[in-house]
Amino acid sequence: MTQNLWTEVDRYITDLLVPADPVLDEALQASNTAGLPPHNVSPNQGKLLMLLALIHKARTILEIGTLGGYSTIWLARALPADGHLITLESNPKHAEIARENIARANLAHLVEVRVGQAVDTLPQLDNEKYNPFDLIFIDADKSSNPEYFAWALKLSHQGSLIIADNVVRNGSVIEVNSDDPSVQGVRRFNELLASEPRVSATAIQTVGNKGYDGFAIALVTSDN
Ligand code: SAH
Ligand code: DHB
Ligand code: MG
């Protein structure tokens, strides 16, 4: 009954506040047809990401974990005409579908999809003109979240926003002795948020049509 209610309320919110959008609907459809897993953020979460990027006036965005580009499209829609988003994806098939979806959304001029393991593509960003990034969204393999947080800090400036998806994982985040590498990655990530003096962070639990999970959000409060 709980999940049904969460799904119903998500539908209520989405019908009211996140009207159907042909470009985003097509992106999900194309991802689904291509056999991509349904791990995209939900529509109301996607809109939250866009709103955060707008509030933050982000001009440069880094995303780790593209999938079919659904969250990418939401984030890129917050960019000004001279903004830029780089999104990192290890799976070439995911990257290909994402590029098609991003092109259909008329955002190809603002978005770069880079293929490779993020641990390999992140160091290449060090010397680039879009570094530091105003907003960084971490949403790839959760076991690597501690490394991704270290890179996010390196690639940020005072005032950058770091957002991470899936930090609650159906509540399993509190299982101290979990043998799930994703849980341990998220736990370590949350501990790093707590101990890092250069950020001010919190996390919130979320429920909805994707179940029970959460976002973490960190503001970089001092320069590296
Ligand atoms: N942000 C997307 C969902 C991402 S799902 C959205 O909300 O729409 C996680 C993605 O991370 C998958 O496409 C997966 O292939 C990718 N991924 C997993 N491990 C990775 C790695 N080591 N480096 C880069 N991408 C990775
Ligand atoms: C999974 C990954 C995600 O990023 C997500 O939002 C939901 C599920 C997964 O790997 O199961
Ligand atoms: Mg996610």
PDB file of C-alpha atoms and ligand atoms in Angstrom:
ATOM      1  CA  MET A   1       0.000   0.000   0.000  1.00  0.00           C
ATOM      2  CA  THR A   2       2.861   2.349   0.757  1.00  0.00           C
ATOM      3  CA  GLN A   3       4.500   2.110  -2.663  1.00  0.00           C
ATOM      4  CA  ASN A   4       1.093   2.428  -4.349  1.00  0.00           C
ATOM      5  CA  LEU A   5       0.420   5.618  -2.435  1.00  0.00           C
ATOM      6  CA  TRP A   6       3.870   7.045  -3.239  1.00  0.00           C
ATOM      7  CA  THR A   7       3.268   6.276  -6.916  1.00  0.00           C
ATOM      8  CA  GLU A   8      -0.204   7.871  -6.843  1.00  0.00           C
ATOM      9  CA  VAL A   9       1.088  11.016  -5.168  1.00  0.00           C
ATOM     10  CA  ASP A  10       4.021  11.194  -7.590  1.00  0.00           C
ATOM     11  CA  ARG A  11       1.483  11.013 -10.418  1.00  0.00           C
ATOM     12  CA  TYR A  12      -0.587  13.765  -8.784  1.00  0.00           C
ATOM     13  CA  ILE A  13       2.459  16.035  -8.408  1.00  0.00           C
ATOM     14  CA  THR A  14       3.748  15.278 -11.880  1.00  0.00           C
ATOM     15  CA  ASP A  15       0.371  15.787 -13.583  1.00  0.00           C
ATOM     16  CA  LEU A  16       0.031  19.154 -11.854  1.00  0.00           C
ATOM     17  CA  LEU A  17       3.543  20.558 -11.976  1.00  0.00           C
ATOM     18  CA  VAL A  18       5.545  18.661 -14.585  1.00  0.00           C
ATOM     19  CA  PRO A  19       3.324  18.583 -17.662  1.00  0.00           C
ATOM     20  CA  ALA A  20       3.977  15.967 -20.334  1.00  0.00           C
ATOM     21  CA  ASP A  21       6.898  16.996 -22.493  1.00  0.00           C
ATOM     22  CA  PRO A  22       7.274  15.291 -25.896  1.00  0.00           C
ATOM     23  CA  VAL A  23      11.074  15.585 -25.894  1.00  0.00           C
ATOM     24  CA  LEU A  24      11.512  14.046 -22.433  1.00  0.00           C
ATOM     25  CA  ASP A  25       8.844  11.423 -23.040  1.00  0.00           C
ATOM     26  CA  GLU A  26      10.581  10.429 -26.284  1.00  0.00           C
ATOM     27  CA  ALA A  27      13.921  10.257 -24.510  1.00  0.00           C
ATOM     28  CA  LEU A  28      12.507   7.759 -22.022  1.00  0.00           C
ATOM     29  CA  GLN A  29      10.753   5.827 -24.766  1.00  0.00           C
ATOM     30  CA  ALA A  30      13.932   5.587 -26.854  1.00  0.00           C
ATOM     31  CA  SER A  31      15.961   4.528 -23.798  1.00  0.00           C
ATOM     32  CA  ASN A  32      13.407   1.878 -22.965  1.00  0.00           C
ATOM     33  CA  THR A  33      13.220   0.582 -26.542  1.00  0.00           C
ATOM     34  CA  ALA A  34      17.016   0.307 -26.614  1.00  0.00           C
ATOM     35  CA  GLY A  35      16.888  -1.804 -23.448  1.00  0.00           C
ATOM     36  CA  LEU A  36      18.471   0.710 -21.088  1.00  0.00           C
ATOM     37  CA  PRO A  37      17.617   0.130 -17.411  1.00  0.00           C
ATOM     38  CA  PRO A  38      14.954   2.482 -15.976  1.00  0.00           C
ATOM     39  CA  HIS A  39      17.419   4.183 -13.635  1.00  0.00           C
ATOM     40  CA  ASN A  40      16.733   7.741 -14.753  1.00  0.00           C
ATOM     41  CA  VAL A  41      15.528  10.260 -12.199  1.00  0.00           C
ATOM     42  CA  SER A  42      11.753  10.679 -12.125  1.00  0.00           C
ATOM     43  CA  PRO A  43      10.133  13.688 -13.864  1.00  0.00           C
ATOM     44  CA  ASN A  44       9.614  15.654 -10.658  1.00  0.00           C
ATOM     45  CA  GLN A  45      13.197  14.898  -9.577  1.00  0.00           C
ATOM     46  CA  GLY A  46      14.451  15.979 -12.996  1.00  0.00           C
ATOM     47  CA  LYS A  47      12.591  19.232 -12.625  1.00  0.00           C
ATOM     48  CA  LEU A  48      14.102  19.680  -9.150  1.00  0.00           C
ATOM     49  CA  LEU A  49      17.569  19.317 -10.709  1.00  0.00           C
ATOM     50  CA  MET A  50      16.673  21.921 -13.337  1.00  0.00           C
ATOM     51  CA  LEU A  51      15.336  24.309 -10.694  1.00  0.00           C
ATOM     52  CA  LEU A  52      18.449  23.903  -8.532  1.00  0.00           C
ATOM     53  CA  ALA A  53      20.631  24.660 -11.554  1.00  0.00           C
ATOM     54  CA  LEU A  54      18.488  27.705 -12.352  1.00  0.00           C
ATOM     55  CA  ILE A  55      18.508  28.977  -8.762  1.00  0.00           C
ATOM     56  CA  HIS A  56      22.265  28.508  -8.770  1.00  0.00           C
ATOM     57  CA  LYS A  57      22.598  30.248 -12.184  1.00  0.00           C
ATOM     58  CA  ALA A  58      24.895  27.413 -13.229  1.00  0.00           C
ATOM     59  CA  ARG A  59      26.800  28.072 -16.453  1.00  0.00           C
ATOM     60  CA  THR A  60      28.916  24.927 -16.412  1.00  0.00           C
ATOM     61  CA  ILE A  61      27.640  21.534 -15.287  1.00  0.00           C
ATOM     62  CA  LEU A  62      29.364  18.161 -14.891  1.00  0.00           C
ATOM     63  CA  GLU A  63      27.325  14.973 -14.708  1.00  0.00           C
ATOM     64  CA  ILE A  64      28.787  11.581 -13.795  1.00  0.00           C
ATOM     65  CA  GLY A  65      26.459   8.851 -15.128  1.00  0.00           C
ATOM     66  CA  THR A  66      24.520   9.754 -18.297  1.00  0.00           C
ATOM     67  CA  LEU A  67      22.399   6.690 -19.073  1.00  0.00           C
ATOM     68  CA  GLY A  68      19.994   7.870 -21.830  1.00  0.00           C
ATOM     69  CA  GLY A  69      20.495  11.545 -21.057  1.00  0.00           C
ATOM     70  CA  TYR A  70      17.218  12.104 -19.234  1.00  0.00           C
ATOM     71  CA  SER A  71      18.679  13.981 -16.251  1.00  0.00           C
ATOM     72  CA  THR A  72      21.156  15.547 -18.693  1.00  0.00           C
ATOM     73  CA  ILE A  73      18.313  17.163 -20.642  1.00  0.00           C
ATOM     74  CA  TRP A  74      16.705  18.533 -17.483  1.00  0.00           C
ATOM     75  CA  LEU A  75      20.016  20.003 -16.298  1.00  0.00           C
ATOM     76  CA  ALA A  76      21.002  21.376 -19.713  1.00  0.00           C
ATOM     77  CA  ARG A  77      17.674  23.190 -19.970  1.00  0.00           C
ATOM     78  CA  ALA A  78      18.804  25.359 -17.072  1.00  0.00           C
ATOM     79  CA  LEU A  79      21.907  26.554 -18.923  1.00  0.00           C
ATOM     80  CA  PRO A  80      22.242  29.957 -20.553  1.00  0.00           C
ATOM     81  CA  ALA A  81      22.956  30.088 -24.311  1.00  0.00           C
ATOM     82  CA  ASP A  82      26.716  30.091 -23.695  1.00  0.00           C
ATOM     83  CA  GLY A  83      26.602  27.418 -20.995  1.00  0.00           C
ATOM     84  CA  HIS A  84      28.149  23.983 -21.173  1.00  0.00           C
ATOM     85  CA  LEU A  85      27.444  20.530 -19.765  1.00  0.00           C
ATOM     86  CA  ILE A  86      29.830  17.589 -19.834  1.00  0.00           C
ATOM     87  CA  THR A  87      28.366  14.192 -18.978  1.00  0.00           C
ATOM     88  CA  LEU A  88      30.450  11.056 -18.384  1.00  0.00           C
ATOM     89  CA  GLU A  89      29.271   7.566 -19.346  1.00  0.00           C
ATOM     90  CA  SER A  90      31.145   4.248 -19.452  1.00  0.00           C
ATOM     91  CA  ASN A  91      28.688   2.332 -21.628  1.00  0.00           C
ATOM     92  CA  PRO A  92      29.008   3.246 -25.354  1.00  0.00           C
ATOM     93  CA  LYS A  93      25.457   2.133 -26.063  1.00  0.00           C
ATOM     94  CA  HIS A  94      24.064   4.349 -23.313  1.00  0.00           C
ATOM     95  CA  ALA A  95      26.158   7.234 -24.642  1.00  0.00           C
ATOM     96  CA  GLU A  96      24.847   6.710 -28.183  1.00  0.00           C
ATOM     97  CA  ILE A  97      21.203   6.731 -27.072  1.00  0.00           C
ATOM     98  CA  ALA A  98      21.912   9.773 -24.900  1.00  0.00           C
ATOM     99  CA  ARG A  99      23.441  11.685 -27.828  1.00  0.00           C
ATOM    100  CA  GLU A 100      20.353  10.968 -29.925  1.00  0.00           C
ATOM    101  CA  ASN A 101      18.034  12.060 -27.128  1.00  0.00           C
ATOM    102  CA  ILE A 102      20.071  15.210 -26.487  1.00  0.00           C
ATOM    103  CA  ALA A 103      20.060  16.059 -30.204  1.00  0.00           C
ATOM    104  CA  ARG A 104      16.277  15.612 -30.381  1.00  0.00           C
ATOM    105  CA  ALA A 105      16.034  17.983 -27.414  1.00  0.00           C
ATOM    106  CA  ASN A 106      18.010  20.579 -29.431  1.00  0.00           C
ATOM    107  CA  LEU A 107      20.698  20.656 -26.755  1.00  0.00           C
ATOM    108  CA  ALA A 108      23.599  19.099 -28.664  1.00  0.00           C
ATOM    109  CA  HIS A 109      25.369  22.469 -28.921  1.00  0.00           C
ATOM    110  CA  LEU A 110      25.464  22.735 -25.118  1.00  0.00           C
ATOM    111  CA  VAL A 111      26.192  19.125 -24.164  1.00  0.00           C
ATOM    112  CA  GLU A 112      29.168  16.806 -24.560  1.00  0.00           C
ATOM    113  CA  VAL A 113      28.839  13.100 -23.802  1.00  0.00           C
ATOM    114  CA  ARG A 114      32.234  11.575 -23.001  1.00  0.00           C
ATOM    115  CA  VAL A 115      32.612   7.815 -23.096  1.00  0.00           C
ATOM    116  CA  GLY A 116      34.873   5.964 -20.674  1.00  0.00           C
ATOM    117  CA  GLN A 117      35.184   4.913 -17.076  1.00  0.00           C
ATOM    118  CA  ALA A 118      34.682   8.088 -15.072  1.00  0.00           C
ATOM    119  CA  VAL A 119      37.910   7.452 -13.135  1.00  0.00           C
ATOM    120  CA  ASP A 120      39.675   7.823 -16.512  1.00  0.00           C
ATOM    121  CA  THR A 121      37.667  10.705 -17.971  1.00  0.00           C
ATOM    122  CA  LEU A 122      37.572  12.824 -14.795  1.00  0.00           C
ATOM    123  CA  PRO A 123      41.350  13.496 -14.697  1.00  0.00           C
ATOM    124  CA  GLN A 124      41.135  14.805 -18.291  1.00  0.00           C
ATOM    125  CA  LEU A 125      38.821  17.573 -17.117  1.00  0.00           C
ATOM    126  CA  ASP A 126      41.525  19.036 -14.909  1.00  0.00           C
ATOM    127  CA  ASN A 127      43.042  21.182 -17.647  1.00  0.00           C
ATOM    128  CA  GLU A 128      39.912  22.223 -19.448  1.00  0.00           C
ATOM    129  CA  LYS A 129      38.260  25.550 -19.927  1.00  0.00           C
ATOM    130  CA  TYR A 130      34.948  24.445 -18.415  1.00  0.00           C
ATOM    131  CA  ASN A 131      36.701  23.532 -15.166  1.00  0.00           C
ATOM    132  CA  PRO A 132      35.749  24.511 -12.479  1.00  0.00           C
ATOM    133  CA  PHE A 133      32.107  23.514 -12.766  1.00  0.00           C
ATOM    134  CA  ASP A 134      29.278  25.409 -11.082  1.00  0.00           C
ATOM    135  CA  LEU A 135      27.220  22.253 -10.505  1.00  0.00           C
ATOM    136  CA  ILE A 136      28.239  18.594 -10.375  1.00  0.00           C
ATOM    137  CA  PHE A 137      25.692  15.761 -10.393  1.00  0.00           C
ATOM    138  CA  ILE A 138      26.991  12.374  -9.229  1.00  0.00           C
ATOM    139  CA  ASP A 139      24.825   9.481 -10.446  1.00  0.00           C
ATOM    140  CA  ALA A 140      26.981   6.585 -11.735  1.00  0.00           C
ATOM    141  CA  ASP A 141      28.312   3.448  -9.979  1.00  0.00           C
ATOM    142  CA  LYS A 142      27.731   4.128  -6.294  1.00  0.00           C
ATOM    143  CA  SER A 143      30.766   2.125  -5.130  1.00  0.00           C
ATOM    144  CA  SER A 144      32.952   4.852  -6.658  1.00  0.00           C
ATOM    145  CA  ASN A 145      31.134   7.750  -4.988  1.00  0.00           C
ATOM    146  CA  PRO A 146      34.078   8.494  -2.655  1.00  0.00           C
ATOM    147  CA  GLU A 147      36.405   8.948  -5.672  1.00  0.00           C
ATOM    148  CA  TYR A 148      33.760  10.981  -7.487  1.00  0.00           C
ATOM    149  CA  PHE A 149      33.408  13.280  -4.500  1.00  0.00           C
ATOM    150  CA  ALA A 150      37.169  13.865  -4.428  1.00  0.00           C
ATOM    151  CA  TRP A 151      37.069  14.765  -8.124  1.00  0.00           C
ATOM    152  CA  ALA A 152      33.982  16.915  -7.691  1.00  0.00           C
ATOM    153  CA  LEU A 153      35.875  18.945  -5.089  1.00  0.00           C
ATOM    154  CA  LYS A 154      38.912  19.247  -7.366  1.00  0.00           C
ATOM    155  CA  LEU A 155      36.735  20.405 -10.257  1.00  0.00           C
ATOM    156  CA  SER A 156      34.731  22.936  -8.244  1.00  0.00           C
ATOM    157  CA  HIS A 157      35.110  26.479  -6.932  1.00  0.00           C
ATOM    158  CA  GLN A 158      33.787  28.294  -3.902  1.00  0.00           C
ATOM    159  CA  GLY A 159      30.020  28.302  -4.397  1.00  0.00           C
ATOM    160  CA  SER A 160      29.814  25.159  -6.524  1.00  0.00           C
ATOM    161  CA  LEU A 161      26.976  22.769  -5.840  1.00  0.00           C
ATOM    162  CA  ILE A 162      27.556  19.007  -5.635  1.00  0.00           C
ATOM    163  CA  ILE A 163      24.447  16.807  -5.818  1.00  0.00           C
ATOM    164  CA  ALA A 164      24.416  13.017  -5.482  1.00  0.00           C
ATOM    165  CA  ASP A 165      21.531  10.674  -6.285  1.00  0.00           C
ATOM    166  CA  ASN A 166      20.603   7.444  -4.487  1.00  0.00           C
ATOM    167  CA  VAL A 167      22.146   8.108  -1.088  1.00  0.00           C
ATOM    168  CA  VAL A 168      19.454   6.272   0.916  1.00  0.00           C
ATOM    169  CA  ARG A 169      18.915   3.132  -1.166  1.00  0.00           C
ATOM    170  CA  ASN A 170      15.698   1.891   0.383  1.00  0.00           C
ATOM    171  CA  GLY A 171      17.177   2.564   3.823  1.00  0.00           C
ATOM    172  CA  SER A 172      20.072   0.153   3.371  1.00  0.00           C
ATOM    173  CA  VAL A 173      22.448   3.097   3.844  1.00  0.00           C
ATOM    174  CA  ILE A 174      22.291   2.552   7.619  1.00  0.00           C
ATOM    175  CA  GLU A 175      23.500  -1.069   7.369  1.00  0.00           C
ATOM    176  CA  VAL A 176      26.960  -0.639   8.845  1.00  0.00           C
ATOM    177  CA  ASN A 177      28.128  -4.121   7.864  1.00  0.00           C
ATOM    178  CA  SER A 178      26.443  -4.310   4.461  1.00  0.00           C
ATOM    179  CA  ASP A 179      28.395  -6.398   1.950  1.00  0.00           C
ATOM    180  CA  ASP A 180      26.871  -4.388  -0.910  1.00  0.00           C
ATOM    181  CA  PRO A 181      29.652  -2.255  -2.461  1.00  0.00           C
ATOM    182  CA  SER A 182      27.051   0.352  -3.476  1.00  0.00           C
ATOM    183  CA  VAL A 183      25.919   0.735   0.124  1.00  0.00           C
ATOM    184  CA  GLN A 184      29.500   0.968   1.353  1.00  0.00           C
ATOM    185  CA  GLY A 185      30.316   3.509  -1.391  1.00  0.00           C
ATOM    186  CA  VAL A 186      27.382   5.680  -0.414  1.00  0.00           C
ATOM    187  CA  ARG A 187      28.178   5.359   3.311  1.00  0.00           C
ATOM    188  CA  ARG A 188      31.785   6.406   2.723  1.00  0.00           C
ATOM    189  CA  PHE A 189      30.589   9.269   0.514  1.00  0.00           C
ATOM    190  CA  ASN A 190      28.240  10.525   3.241  1.00  0.00           C
ATOM    191  CA  GLU A 191      31.079  10.305   5.787  1.00  0.00           C
ATOM    192  CA  LEU A 192      33.307  12.337   3.475  1.00  0.00           C
ATOM    193  CA  LEU A 193      30.582  14.984   3.212  1.00  0.00           C
ATOM    194  CA  ALA A 194      30.547  15.103   6.999  1.00  0.00           C
ATOM    195  CA  SER A 195      34.308  15.354   7.491  1.00  0.00           C
ATOM    196  CA  GLU A 196      35.204  17.651   4.588  1.00  0.00           C
ATOM    197  CA  PRO A 197      35.693  21.190   5.921  1.00  0.00           C
ATOM    198  CA  ARG A 198      35.298  22.717   2.444  1.00  0.00           C
ATOM    199  CA  VAL A 199      31.612  21.769   2.116  1.00  0.00           C
ATOM    200  CA  SER A 200      28.347  22.295   3.936  1.00  0.00           C
ATOM    201  CA  ALA A 201      26.064  19.356   3.186  1.00  0.00           C
ATOM    202  CA  THR A 202      22.842  17.587   3.979  1.00  0.00           C
ATOM    203  CA  ALA A 203      20.798  14.696   2.633  1.00  0.00           C
ATOM    204  CA  ILE A 204      17.065  14.226   2.260  1.00  0.00           C
ATOM    205  CA  GLN A 205      15.013  11.049   1.953  1.00  0.00           C
ATOM    206  CA  THR A 206      12.645  10.821  -0.976  1.00  0.00           C
ATOM    207  CA  VAL A 207       9.725   8.539  -1.835  1.00  0.00           C
ATOM    208  CA  GLY A 208       7.965   8.256  -5.153  1.00  0.00           C
ATOM    209  CA  ASN A 209       7.368   6.025  -8.119  1.00  0.00           C
ATOM    210  CA  LYS A 210      11.000   4.864  -7.957  1.00  0.00           C
ATOM    211  CA  GLY A 211      10.591   3.751  -4.327  1.00  0.00           C
ATOM    212  CA  TYR A 212      12.476   5.054  -1.311  1.00  0.00           C
ATOM    213  CA  ASP A 213      15.801   6.805  -1.821  1.00  0.00           C
ATOM    214  CA  GLY A 214      17.404  10.201  -1.366  1.00  0.00           C
ATOM    215  CA  PHE A 215      19.566  13.046  -2.582  1.00  0.00           C
ATOM    216  CA  ALA A 216      22.621  14.575  -0.955  1.00  0.00           C
ATOM    217  CA  ILE A 217      23.490  18.182  -1.606  1.00  0.00           C
ATOM    218  CA  ALA A 218      26.744  19.929  -0.754  1.00  0.00           C
ATOM    219  CA  LEU A 219      27.742  23.556  -1.153  1.00  0.00           C
ATOM    220  CA  VAL A 220      31.446  24.157  -1.606  1.00  0.00           C
ATOM    221  CA  THR A 221      32.103  26.891   0.930  1.00  0.00           C
ATOM    222  CA  SER A 222      35.780  27.556   0.355  1.00  0.00           C
ATOM    223  CA  ASP A 223      38.190  27.388  -2.559  1.00  0.00           C
ATOM    224  CA  ASN A 224      40.368  24.321  -3.016  1.00  0.00           C
TER     225      ASN A 224
HETATM  226  N1  SAH B   1      21.744  10.286 -14.508  1.00  0.00           N
HETATM  227  C1  SAH B   1      20.899   9.368 -15.253  1.00  0.00           C
HETATM  228  C2  SAH B   1      20.936   7.957 -14.682  1.00  0.00           C
HETATM  229  C3  SAH B   1      22.310   7.363 -14.600  1.00  0.00           C
HETATM  230  S1  SAH B   1      22.255   5.615 -14.296  1.00  0.00           S
HETATM  231  C4  SAH B   1      19.446   9.887 -15.208  1.00  0.00           C
HETATM  232  O1  SAH B   1      18.980  10.190 -14.100  1.00  0.00           O
HETATM  233  O2  SAH B   1      18.808   9.966 -16.251  1.00  0.00           O
HETATM  234  C5  SAH B   1      23.981   5.330 -14.050  1.00  0.00           C
HETATM  235  C6  SAH B   1      24.814   5.380 -15.326  1.00  0.00           C
HETATM  236  O3  SAH B   1      26.188   5.377 -14.915  1.00  0.00           O
HETATM  237  C7  SAH B   1      24.633   4.176 -16.244  1.00  0.00           C
HETATM  238  O4  SAH B   1      24.361   4.576 -17.562  1.00  0.00           O
HETATM  239  C8  SAH B   1      25.964   3.458 -16.184  1.00  0.00           C
HETATM  240  O5  SAH B   1      26.367   2.853 -17.399  1.00  0.00           O
HETATM  241  C9  SAH B   1      26.915   4.601 -15.825  1.00  0.00           C
HETATM  242  N2  SAH B   1      28.139   4.150 -15.173  1.00  0.00           N
HETATM  243  C10 SAH B   1      28.293   3.095 -14.338  1.00  0.00           C
HETATM  244  N3  SAH B   1      29.572   2.983 -13.958  1.00  0.00           N
HETATM  245  C11 SAH B   1      30.243   3.986 -14.546  1.00  0.00           C
HETATM  246  C12 SAH B   1      31.618   4.409 -14.548  1.00  0.00           C
HETATM  247  N4  SAH B   1      32.524   3.747 -13.849  1.00  0.00           N
HETATM  248  N5  SAH B   1      31.946   5.501 -15.255  1.00  0.00           N
HETATM  249  C13 SAH B   1      31.027   6.185 -15.973  1.00  0.00           C
HETATM  250  N6  SAH B   1      29.719   5.830 -16.015  1.00  0.00           N
HETATM  251  C14 SAH B   1      29.338   4.754 -15.325  1.00  0.00           C
HETATM  252  C1  DHB B   2      20.106   2.440  -9.856  1.00  0.00           C
HETATM  253  C2  DHB B   2      20.949   3.505 -10.178  1.00  0.00           C
HETATM  254  C3  DHB B   2      20.474   4.795 -10.144  1.00  0.00           C
HETATM  255  O1  DHB B   2      21.259   5.863 -10.423  1.00  0.00           O
HETATM  256  C4  DHB B   2      19.150   5.046  -9.802  1.00  0.00           C
HETATM  257  O2  DHB B   2      18.735   6.329  -9.748  1.00  0.00           O
HETATM  258  C5  DHB B   2      18.315   3.991  -9.496  1.00  0.00           C
HETATM  259  C6  DHB B   2      18.783   2.687  -9.533  1.00  0.00           C
HETATM  260  C7  DHB B   2      20.623   1.052  -9.855  1.00  0.00           C
HETATM  261  O3  DHB B   2      21.775   0.857 -10.225  1.00  0.00           O
HETATM  262  O4  DHB B   2      19.874   0.164  -9.467  1.00  0.00           O
HETATM  263 MG    MG B   3      20.372   7.704  -9.825  1.00  0.00          MG
END
